[in-house]
Coordinates of C-alpha atoms in Angstrom, one line a residue:
M1 CA -39.5 -36.7 -60.0
S2 CA -38.3 -33.5 -61.7
P3 CA -39.1 -29.9 -62.1
S4 CA -42.1 -28.9 -64.2
S5 CA -40.1 -28.3 -67.4
P6 CA -37.5 -31.0 -67.8
G7 CA -34.8 -30.3 -70.4
R8 CA -31.9 -32.2 -71.9
L9 CA -30.2 -32.8 -68.6
F10 CA -33.2 -34.6 -67.3
Y11 CA -33.2 -36.9 -70.3
A12 CA -29.5 -37.3 -70.0
T13 CA -30.0 -38.5 -66.4
I14 CA -32.5 -41.1 -67.6
F15 CA -30.0 -42.3 -70.2
L16 CA -27.1 -42.5 -67.8
L17 CA -29.1 -44.5 -65.2
V18 CA -30.0 -47.1 -67.8
S19 CA -26.4 -47.0 -69.1
I20 CA -25.0 -47.8 -65.7
D21 CA -27.4 -50.7 -65.2
F22 CA -26.8 -52.3 -68.6
L23 CA -23.1 -51.6 -68.8
Q24 CA -22.4 -53.2 -65.4
S25 CA -24.3 -56.4 -66.2
G26 CA -23.0 -56.6 -69.8
M27 CA -19.4 -55.9 -69.1
T28 CA -19.2 -58.1 -66.1
A29 CA -20.8 -61.0 -67.9
F30 CA -18.6 -60.6 -71.0
A31 CA -15.4 -60.2 -68.9
A32 CA -16.2 -63.1 -66.6
G33 CA -13.3 -65.3 -67.8
P34 CA -10.5 -62.6 -67.5
L35 CA -11.9 -61.4 -64.2
M36 CA -11.7 -65.0 -62.8
G37 CA -8.1 -65.2 -64.0
E38 CA -7.0 -61.9 -62.6
L39 CA -8.7 -62.3 -59.2
G40 CA -8.0 -66.0 -58.8
M41 CA -11.7 -67.0 -58.7
A42 CA -13.0 -70.4 -59.6
P43 CA -16.2 -70.5 -61.8
E44 CA -18.1 -71.4 -58.7
D45 CA -16.9 -68.2 -57.0
F46 CA -18.1 -66.1 -59.9
S47 CA -21.5 -67.8 -59.8
F48 CA -21.7 -67.1 -56.1
A49 CA -21.0 -63.4 -56.7
T50 CA -23.6 -63.3 -59.4
A51 CA -26.2 -64.8 -57.1
V52 CA -25.3 -62.4 -54.3
Y53 CA -25.6 -59.4 -56.7
A54 CA -29.0 -60.5 -58.0
S55 CA -30.5 -61.3 -54.6
V56 CA -29.3 -57.9 -53.1
A57 CA -30.6 -56.2 -56.3
I58 CA -34.0 -57.8 -55.8
L59 CA -34.2 -56.5 -52.2
S60 CA -33.1 -53.0 -53.4
I61 CA -35.7 -53.0 -56.2
S62 CA -38.5 -54.1 -53.7
M63 CA -37.6 -51.2 -51.4
Q64 CA -37.4 -48.5 -54.1
R65 CA -40.8 -46.9 -53.6
W66 CA -40.5 -47.1 -49.8
F67 CA -37.2 -45.2 -49.8
V68 CA -38.4 -42.6 -52.4
E69 CA -41.5 -41.9 -50.2
R70 CA -39.1 -41.1 -47.3
L71 CA -36.0 -39.6 -48.9
G72 CA -37.5 -37.9 -51.9
P73 CA -36.6 -38.5 -55.5
R74 CA -33.4 -36.4 -55.6
R75 CA -31.8 -37.8 -52.5
F76 CA -32.8 -41.4 -53.4
V77 CA -31.2 -41.2 -56.8
Q78 CA -28.1 -39.5 -55.4
Y79 CA -27.7 -41.9 -52.5
T80 CA -28.3 -45.1 -54.6
T81 CA -26.1 -44.0 -57.4
A82 CA -23.3 -43.0 -55.0
I83 CA -23.5 -46.3 -53.3
C84 CA -23.3 -48.1 -56.7
A85 CA -20.3 -46.0 -57.6
G86 CA -18.7 -46.8 -54.3
G87 CA -19.2 -50.5 -55.0
A88 CA -17.7 -50.1 -58.4
V89 CA -14.6 -48.5 -56.8
L90 CA -14.3 -51.5 -54.5
C91 CA -14.5 -53.8 -57.5
A92 CA -11.9 -51.8 -59.3
I93 CA -9.4 -52.0 -56.5
S94 CA -10.2 -55.6 -55.5
D95 CA -7.4 -58.1 -55.7
D96 CA -9.2 -61.3 -54.6
F97 CA -12.6 -63.0 -54.5
S98 CA -13.7 -61.6 -51.1
S99 CA -13.0 -58.0 -52.0
F100 CA -14.7 -58.4 -55.4
L101 CA -17.7 -60.0 -53.8
A102 CA -18.0 -57.1 -51.4
G103 CA -17.9 -54.6 -54.2
R104 CA -20.5 -56.4 -56.2
A105 CA -22.8 -56.6 -53.2
V106 CA -22.5 -52.9 -52.6
M107 CA -23.1 -52.2 -56.3
A108 CA -26.3 -54.2 -56.1
L109 CA -27.5 -52.4 -53.0
G110 CA -27.3 -49.1 -54.8
G111 CA -27.6 -50.0 -58.5
G112 CA -30.3 -52.6 -58.3
A113 CA -33.1 -50.0 -58.6
L114 CA -31.5 -47.6 -61.1
F115 CA -33.5 -48.8 -64.1
T116 CA -36.7 -48.6 -62.0
S117 CA -35.8 -45.1 -61.0
A118 CA -35.3 -44.1 -64.6
R119 CA -38.7 -45.4 -65.5
M120 CA -40.4 -43.7 -62.6
M121 CA -38.7 -40.4 -63.5
I122 CA -40.5 -40.6 -66.8
H123 CA -43.9 -41.5 -65.2
H124 CA -43.7 -38.8 -62.5
A125 CA -42.4 -35.9 -64.4
L126 CA -43.3 -36.3 -68.1
V127 CA -46.7 -36.1 -69.8
G128 CA -47.9 -36.2 -73.4
P129 CA -45.1 -36.1 -76.0
A130 CA -42.5 -35.4 -73.4
R131 CA -43.2 -38.8 -71.9
F132 CA -42.5 -40.6 -75.2
V133 CA -39.2 -38.6 -75.5
G134 CA -38.3 -40.0 -72.1
I135 CA -39.1 -43.5 -73.3
K136 CA -36.8 -42.9 -76.3
Y137 CA -33.9 -42.1 -74.0
L138 CA -34.6 -45.1 -71.9
V139 CA -34.8 -47.6 -74.8
G140 CA -31.9 -45.8 -76.5
G141 CA -29.8 -46.4 -73.4
L142 CA -30.7 -50.1 -73.5
A143 CA -29.8 -50.5 -77.2
L144 CA -26.6 -48.5 -77.2
N145 CA -25.2 -50.0 -74.0
T146 CA -26.1 -53.6 -75.0
A147 CA -23.8 -53.0 -78.0
A148 CA -21.2 -51.1 -76.1
A149 CA -20.7 -53.4 -73.2
P150 CA -18.8 -56.3 -74.9
W151 CA -16.6 -53.8 -76.9
L152 CA -15.7 -51.8 -73.8
A153 CA -15.0 -55.0 -71.8
S154 CA -12.8 -56.4 -74.4
L155 CA -11.0 -53.1 -74.8
A156 CA -10.3 -52.9 -71.1
V157 CA -9.1 -56.5 -70.8
S158 CA -7.0 -56.5 -74.0
H159 CA -5.1 -53.5 -72.6
E160 CA -4.7 -55.4 -69.3
R161 CA -6.8 -52.8 -67.5
W162 CA -9.8 -54.8 -66.4
S163 CA -10.4 -52.4 -63.5
A164 CA -11.3 -49.7 -66.1
I165 CA -14.6 -51.5 -66.4
Y166 CA -15.5 -50.5 -62.9
W167 CA -13.8 -47.1 -62.9
L168 CA -16.0 -46.2 -65.9
L169 CA -19.1 -47.1 -63.9
A170 CA -17.9 -45.1 -60.9
A171 CA -17.4 -42.1 -63.1
L172 CA -20.8 -42.4 -64.7
G173 CA -22.3 -42.7 -61.2
G174 CA -20.6 -39.5 -60.1
L175 CA -22.0 -37.7 -63.1
V176 CA -25.5 -38.9 -62.2
V177 CA -25.2 -37.7 -58.6
F178 CA -24.3 -34.2 -60.0
L179 CA -27.1 -34.2 -62.6
A180 CA -29.7 -35.3 -60.0
S181 CA -29.0 -32.3 -57.9
M182 CA -30.1 -30.1 -60.8
V183 CA -33.0 -32.0 -62.4
L184 CA -34.8 -33.8 -59.5
H185 CA -36.9 -32.4 -56.7
N186 CA -37.3 -33.6 -53.1
R187 CA -41.0 -33.0 -52.6
P188 CA -42.8 -35.8 -50.9
L189 CA -44.6 -38.1 -53.3
V190 CA -47.4 -39.0 -50.9
A191 CA -48.7 -37.9 -47.6
Q192 CA -47.1 -39.6 -44.6
E193 CA -50.3 -41.5 -43.7
H194 CA -50.4 -43.1 -47.1
R195 CA -46.9 -44.5 -47.1
S196 CA -46.3 -48.2 -47.2
E197 CA -45.2 -49.9 -44.0
P198 CA -43.1 -53.0 -44.7
D199 CA -42.7 -55.8 -42.1
L200 CA -39.0 -56.7 -41.6
W201 CA -39.4 -60.5 -41.7
P202 CA -40.9 -60.7 -45.2
Q203 CA -38.0 -58.6 -46.6
I204 CA -35.5 -60.9 -44.9
I205 CA -37.4 -63.9 -46.4
L206 CA -37.3 -62.2 -49.8
V207 CA -33.6 -61.7 -49.9
G208 CA -33.0 -65.2 -48.4
G209 CA -35.4 -66.9 -50.9
S210 CA -34.0 -64.9 -53.8
F211 CA -30.4 -65.9 -52.9
L212 CA -31.2 -69.5 -52.4
M213 CA -33.1 -69.7 -55.7
L214 CA -30.4 -67.9 -57.7
Y215 CA -27.6 -69.8 -56.1
A216 CA -29.3 -73.1 -56.7
L217 CA -29.8 -72.1 -60.4
Q218 CA -26.1 -71.3 -60.6
R219 CA -25.0 -74.5 -58.9
F220 CA -27.0 -76.7 -61.3
Y221 CA -24.1 -76.1 -63.8
Y222 CA -21.4 -77.5 -61.4
D223 CA -23.2 -79.9 -59.1
F224 CA -26.1 -81.2 -61.2
Y225 CA -24.9 -84.8 -61.2
G226 CA -23.3 -84.9 -57.8
N227 CA -25.7 -83.0 -55.6
V228 CA -29.0 -82.9 -57.5
L229 CA -31.1 -83.8 -54.5
L230 CA -29.6 -81.1 -52.3
I231 CA -29.9 -78.5 -55.0
G232 CA -33.5 -79.6 -55.5
M233 CA -34.2 -79.2 -51.8
V234 CA -32.7 -75.7 -51.8
M235 CA -34.7 -74.7 -54.8
A236 CA -37.9 -76.0 -53.2
L237 CA -37.1 -74.0 -50.0
A238 CA -36.5 -70.9 -52.0
V239 CA -39.8 -71.3 -53.9
V240 CA -41.7 -71.7 -50.7
G241 CA -40.1 -68.6 -49.2
L242 CA -40.8 -66.5 -52.2
M243 CA -44.4 -67.7 -52.4
F244 CA -44.8 -66.8 -48.7
Y245 CA -43.4 -63.3 -49.5
G246 CA -45.8 -62.9 -52.3
H247 CA -48.7 -64.0 -50.1
T248 CA -47.8 -61.4 -47.4
Q249 CA -47.8 -58.7 -50.0
H250 CA -51.1 -59.9 -51.5
V251 CA -53.1 -60.0 -48.2
G252 CA -51.4 -57.2 -46.3
D253 CA -53.3 -54.0 -45.4
N254 CA -50.5 -51.6 -46.4
P255 CA -47.8 -53.8 -48.0
I256 CA -44.6 -52.5 -49.6
L257 CA -45.7 -54.1 -52.9
R258 CA -49.5 -53.8 -53.6
V259 CA -49.7 -57.2 -55.4
R260 CA -53.5 -57.4 -55.1
D261 CA -54.0 -54.2 -57.1
M262 CA -51.7 -55.4 -59.9
L263 CA -53.4 -58.6 -60.8
N264 CA -55.2 -58.1 -64.1
V265 CA -54.9 -60.1 -67.4
R266 CA -52.9 -57.4 -69.2
Y267 CA -50.3 -57.0 -66.4
V268 CA -49.9 -60.8 -65.9
S269 CA -49.6 -61.4 -69.6
G270 CA -47.0 -58.6 -69.9
V271 CA -44.9 -59.9 -67.0
A272 CA -45.0 -63.4 -68.7
L273 CA -43.7 -61.8 -71.9
F274 CA -41.0 -59.9 -70.0
M275 CA -39.9 -63.2 -68.3
F276 CA -39.5 -64.8 -71.7
I277 CA -37.5 -61.8 -72.9
Y278 CA -35.2 -61.8 -69.9
T279 CA -34.8 -65.6 -70.0
M280 CA -33.7 -65.4 -73.6
L281 CA -31.4 -62.5 -72.8
G282 CA -29.7 -64.5 -70.1
A283 CA -29.4 -67.6 -72.2
N284 CA -28.1 -65.8 -75.3
N285 CA -25.7 -63.7 -73.4
Y286 CA -24.2 -66.9 -72.2
M287 CA -24.3 -69.0 -75.3
I288 CA -23.2 -66.4 -78.0
P289 CA -19.7 -65.8 -76.5
M290 CA -19.4 -69.5 -75.5
T291 CA -20.1 -70.5 -79.1
L292 CA -17.7 -68.0 -80.6
Q293 CA -14.8 -68.3 -78.2
R294 CA -14.7 -71.8 -76.9
T295 CA -16.2 -73.8 -79.8
L296 CA -15.3 -71.8 -82.9
G297 CA -12.0 -70.6 -81.4
F298 CA -12.2 -66.9 -82.2
G299 CA -10.1 -64.5 -80.1
W300 CA -11.6 -62.9 -77.1
A301 CA -11.1 -59.3 -78.4
T302 CA -12.4 -60.3 -81.8
V303 CA -15.6 -61.6 -80.3
G304 CA -16.1 -58.4 -78.3
D305 CA -15.6 -56.3 -81.5
F306 CA -18.0 -58.3 -83.5
E307 CA -20.6 -58.5 -80.8
A308 CA -20.5 -54.7 -80.5
L309 CA -20.7 -54.3 -84.3
G310 CA -23.6 -56.7 -84.6
F311 CA -25.6 -55.4 -81.6
A312 CA -25.2 -51.9 -83.0
G313 CA -28.0 -52.8 -85.3
G314 CA -30.3 -52.5 -82.3
T315 CA -29.8 -48.7 -82.4
L316 CA -31.2 -48.6 -85.9
A317 CA -34.2 -50.7 -84.8
W318 CA -34.7 -48.3 -81.8
W319 CA -34.7 -45.3 -84.2
V320 CA -37.2 -46.9 -86.5
V321 CA -39.5 -48.0 -83.6
M322 CA -39.4 -44.7 -81.9
R323 CA -40.5 -42.9 -85.1
T324 CA -43.1 -45.5 -86.1
L325 CA -44.8 -46.3 -82.7
P326 CA -46.5 -42.9 -82.1
R327 CA -48.3 -43.1 -85.5
H328 CA -49.0 -46.8 -85.5
P329 CA -49.3 -47.8 -81.8
S330 CA -50.8 -51.3 -82.3
P331 CA -48.4 -53.7 -80.7
R332 CA -49.1 -56.9 -82.6
K333 CA -47.0 -56.0 -85.7
F334 CA -44.0 -55.0 -83.6
L335 CA -44.1 -58.2 -81.5
V336 CA -44.3 -60.3 -84.7
I337 CA -41.3 -58.5 -86.2
G338 CA -39.3 -58.9 -83.0
F339 CA -40.1 -62.6 -82.5
F340 CA -39.4 -63.3 -86.2
A341 CA -36.0 -61.6 -85.9
L342 CA -35.3 -64.0 -82.9
A343 CA -36.3 -66.9 -85.1
V344 CA -34.1 -65.9 -88.0
F345 CA -31.2 -65.3 -85.6
G346 CA -31.6 -68.9 -84.3
A347 CA -32.0 -70.3 -87.7
L348 CA -28.8 -68.7 -89.1
L349 CA -26.6 -69.8 -86.2
S350 CA -28.1 -73.3 -86.3
R351 CA -26.5 -73.7 -89.7
I352 CA -22.9 -72.9 -88.8
D353 CA -20.0 -75.4 -88.9
G354 CA -16.5 -75.4 -87.7
Q355 CA -15.4 -73.2 -90.6
A356 CA -17.8 -70.4 -89.8
D357 CA -16.7 -67.0 -90.9
M358 CA -17.3 -64.0 -88.7
W359 CA -18.3 -61.6 -91.5
R360 CA -20.4 -64.0 -93.5
D361 CA -22.0 -66.3 -90.9
I362 CA -21.9 -64.6 -87.5
L363 CA -22.3 -60.9 -88.0
P364 CA -25.6 -61.0 -89.9
A365 CA -27.1 -63.2 -87.3
L366 CA -26.0 -60.9 -84.4
A367 CA -27.3 -57.9 -86.3
I368 CA -30.7 -59.5 -86.8
Y369 CA -30.8 -60.6 -83.1
S370 CA -30.0 -57.0 -82.0
V371 CA -33.4 -55.8 -83.1
F372 CA -35.3 -58.2 -80.8
L373 CA -34.9 -56.2 -77.5
P374 CA -35.3 -52.7 -78.9
I375 CA -38.5 -53.7 -80.7
V376 CA -40.2 -56.0 -78.2
M377 CA -39.2 -54.4 -74.9
P378 CA -40.7 -50.9 -75.3
V379 CA -43.8 -52.2 -77.0
A380 CA -44.3 -54.7 -74.1
A381 CA -43.7 -52.0 -71.5
M382 CA -46.1 -49.5 -73.1
N383 CA -48.9 -52.1 -73.1
T384 CA -48.2 -54.1 -69.9
F385 CA -48.8 -51.2 -67.5
R386 CA -51.6 -49.4 -69.3
E387 CA -54.3 -50.3 -66.8
L388 CA -52.2 -49.4 -63.7
E389 CA -51.4 -45.8 -64.5
Y390 CA -54.4 -44.6 -62.5
D391 CA -52.5 -45.0 -59.3
E392 CA -48.8 -43.9 -59.1
S393 CA -48.0 -46.2 -56.2
V394 CA -49.4 -49.3 -57.9
F395 CA -47.7 -48.3 -61.1
A396 CA -44.3 -48.0 -59.3
N397 CA -44.9 -51.4 -57.5
A398 CA -45.7 -53.0 -60.8
Q399 CA -42.4 -51.7 -62.3
Q400 CA -40.6 -53.0 -59.2
M401 CA -42.2 -56.4 -59.5
K402 CA -41.3 -56.7 -63.2
N403 CA -37.6 -55.7 -62.6
M404 CA -37.3 -58.1 -59.6
L405 CA -38.5 -61.0 -61.8
A406 CA -36.0 -59.9 -64.5
Q407 CA -33.2 -60.8 -62.2
I408 CA -34.6 -64.3 -61.8
G409 CA -35.4 -64.6 -65.5
I410 CA -31.8 -63.8 -66.5
A411 CA -30.4 -66.4 -64.0
L412 CA -33.0 -68.9 -65.2
G413 CA -31.9 -68.4 -68.8
I414 CA -28.2 -69.0 -68.0
T415 CA -29.1 -72.1 -66.1
L416 CA -31.3 -73.6 -68.8
A417 CA -28.7 -72.8 -71.4
T418 CA -25.9 -74.5 -69.4
L419 CA -27.9 -77.6 -68.6
G420 CA -29.0 -77.9 -72.1
Q421 CA -25.5 -77.5 -73.4
Q422 CA -24.2 -80.2 -71.0
W423 CA -27.0 -82.6 -71.9
R424 CA -26.7 -82.2 -75.7
T425 CA -22.8 -82.2 -75.6
T426 CA -22.9 -85.5 -73.7
A427 CA -25.4 -87.0 -76.0
H428 CA -23.5 -86.0 -79.2
Y429 CA -20.2 -87.1 -77.7
A430 CA -21.6 -90.6 -77.0
V431 CA -22.8 -90.9 -80.6
L432 CA -19.5 -89.7 -82.1
N433 CA -17.4 -91.8 -79.8
E434 CA -19.5 -94.9 -80.9
R435 CA -18.6 -94.1 -84.5
V436 CA -14.9 -93.9 -83.6
A437 CA -15.1 -97.2 -81.7
S438 CA -16.8 -98.8 -84.7
N439 CA -14.0 -97.8 -87.0
D440 CA -16.0 -95.2 -88.9
P441 CA -14.0 -94.6 -92.2
I442 CA -14.0 -90.8 -91.7
Y443 CA -12.3 -91.0 -88.3
V444 CA -10.0 -93.8 -89.3
E445 CA -8.7 -91.6 -92.1
I446 CA -8.3 -88.6 -89.8
F447 CA -6.4 -90.8 -87.2
Q448 CA -4.1 -92.3 -89.9
K449 CA -3.2 -88.9 -91.3
L450 CA -2.4 -87.5 -87.9
Q451 CA -0.3 -90.5 -87.0
E452 CA 1.6 -90.3 -90.2
S453 CA 2.4 -86.6 -89.9
L454 CA 3.5 -87.1 -86.3
T455 CA 5.6 -90.2 -86.7
N456 CA 8.4 -88.4 -88.5
V457 CA 8.7 -86.1 -85.5
T458 CA 8.1 -88.2 -82.5
G459 CA 8.3 -91.8 -83.5
A460 CA 5.5 -94.4 -83.9
V461 CA 4.4 -95.0 -80.3
P462 CA 4.2 -91.3 -79.2
A463 CA 2.6 -90.5 -82.6
A464 CA -0.2 -92.9 -82.0
Q465 CA -0.8 -91.6 -78.5
M466 CA -0.8 -88.0 -79.7
A467 CA -3.1 -88.8 -82.6
T468 CA -5.6 -90.5 -80.2
A469 CA -5.6 -87.4 -78.0
E470 CA -6.1 -85.1 -81.0
V471 CA -9.1 -87.2 -82.2
A472 CA -10.5 -87.0 -78.6
Q473 CA -10.2 -83.2 -78.7
L474 CA -11.8 -83.2 -82.1
L475 CA -14.8 -85.2 -80.8
A476 CA -15.1 -82.8 -77.9
R477 CA -15.2 -79.7 -80.2
E478 CA -17.7 -81.4 -82.6
S479 CA -19.9 -82.4 -79.7
A480 CA -19.9 -78.9 -78.3
L481 CA -20.6 -77.4 -81.8
L482 CA -23.5 -79.8 -82.4
A483 CA -24.9 -78.9 -78.9
H484 CA -24.8 -75.2 -79.8
I485 CA -26.5 -75.9 -83.1
D486 CA -29.2 -77.7 -81.2
Y487 CA -29.6 -74.6 -78.9
F488 CA -29.9 -72.1 -81.7
G489 CA -32.3 -74.4 -83.5
L490 CA -34.5 -74.3 -80.3
V491 CA -34.2 -70.5 -80.3
A492 CA -35.6 -70.5 -83.9
V493 CA -38.5 -72.6 -82.8
L494 CA -39.2 -70.4 -79.8
G495 CA -39.1 -67.3 -82.0
L496 CA -41.7 -68.9 -84.4
A497 CA -43.8 -69.9 -81.4
G498 CA -43.7 -66.3 -80.2
V499 CA -44.9 -65.2 -83.6
L500 CA -47.8 -67.7 -83.5
V501 CA -48.8 -66.7 -79.9
T502 CA -48.7 -63.0 -80.9
L503 CA -51.0 -63.6 -83.8
I504 CA -53.6 -65.6 -81.8
Q505 CA -53.6 -63.7 -78.4
R506 CA -56.2 -61.1 -77.7
V507 CA -54.5 -59.0 -74.9
F508 CA -51.9 -57.0 -76.9
R509 CA -53.7 -56.0 -80.1

């Protein structure tokens, strides 16, 4: 996708494409609360916008190869990045839910395939050591922008300039449009007779099924107890639609995604690994700020600063892996280290209490977690697609399929985390409330101290009512904290399970 001798500008383009993708998702997710407040959105509205973005992104990713074959690499990257930048401008100037939704949909239409484009630039234009340099820039963009996103979002919102989130993305998009004109060519990738020919209806079913699945996953958080049957029916319809789409791509003579040619043990195993990674990414991106902000009560800007500081450890992991991997390419040891880091992260946060200190208890856990993605992701990528490099079209389709599933994996992680949080919070609250009702000495003492301290100010009757309300709030906070401890304990178990599976599996050795 580039001239024969790519230089620094080519690598910078790869880095910026990845930066736009990870910054937009990270900053939007971290700033969800302030965005809802500024634009008058209910949580359900934000979930709807998230589902729309992901479903449009899935459609965009599925069509990436088809458009590149017809537009050429340069025009495709320029057009999609310009569309994404235009959507970012719409978000920046939006003043209500409808305008923000429109902006996010336009961003997804252009930005959904940016990461895939960056990866295919590496595959098409770089060989030998240069290809590994391209991988360095791609993974470096992932690590650096995962750390930068919460800090930039908190910086923008704390200065009451939330729109700066999207103006930054628009500026980066404009820079990529300029760079693409210098580093990418427009030569056809394949002859016209070998181009894929998609049928319109399967693509409509793809975007419809994706939206229904993602929307149902989002709605589980709000309507699980009230409309569980309806949500289940929507989910079933979505699964049927997506299975039908997969079938059309598997049996078609010249499909847009050559699924039949991808199905080997290595690729399927790698996609399963990626699904786990993205599911954990979605769940942790939701649970970490939830734990720090709502349960432990740290300030929003403080959480952003410490997340950025902790996740900066991922850049060190990236540097070490990129120096070590060429000399010692066996993936097993890297996967063991990555999953063990995930387990340690979960174990550390499963031991916190209401008096947790950011420097002593939280930052070390975040720093250890930050090495998970930069270690596991590049190793998984280098091994998942190894048997598909013989055919450029199949390789591109395999990348598209993986990135389409990533959108679902992130949404699935958020849903599982929210449902688990609801379940465990309710269970813990019932147990704690029973202890209060049975006159547990600890809570009786707390109630009496609160009542005594308030009586001098408000009188006996109001003091009793206020003390009761304060104890109820205490129960809610303790229940939420215990639920989060349960979650991070599960993360530790999953990390150890990942270590065990890595040691016994025979695919990635």
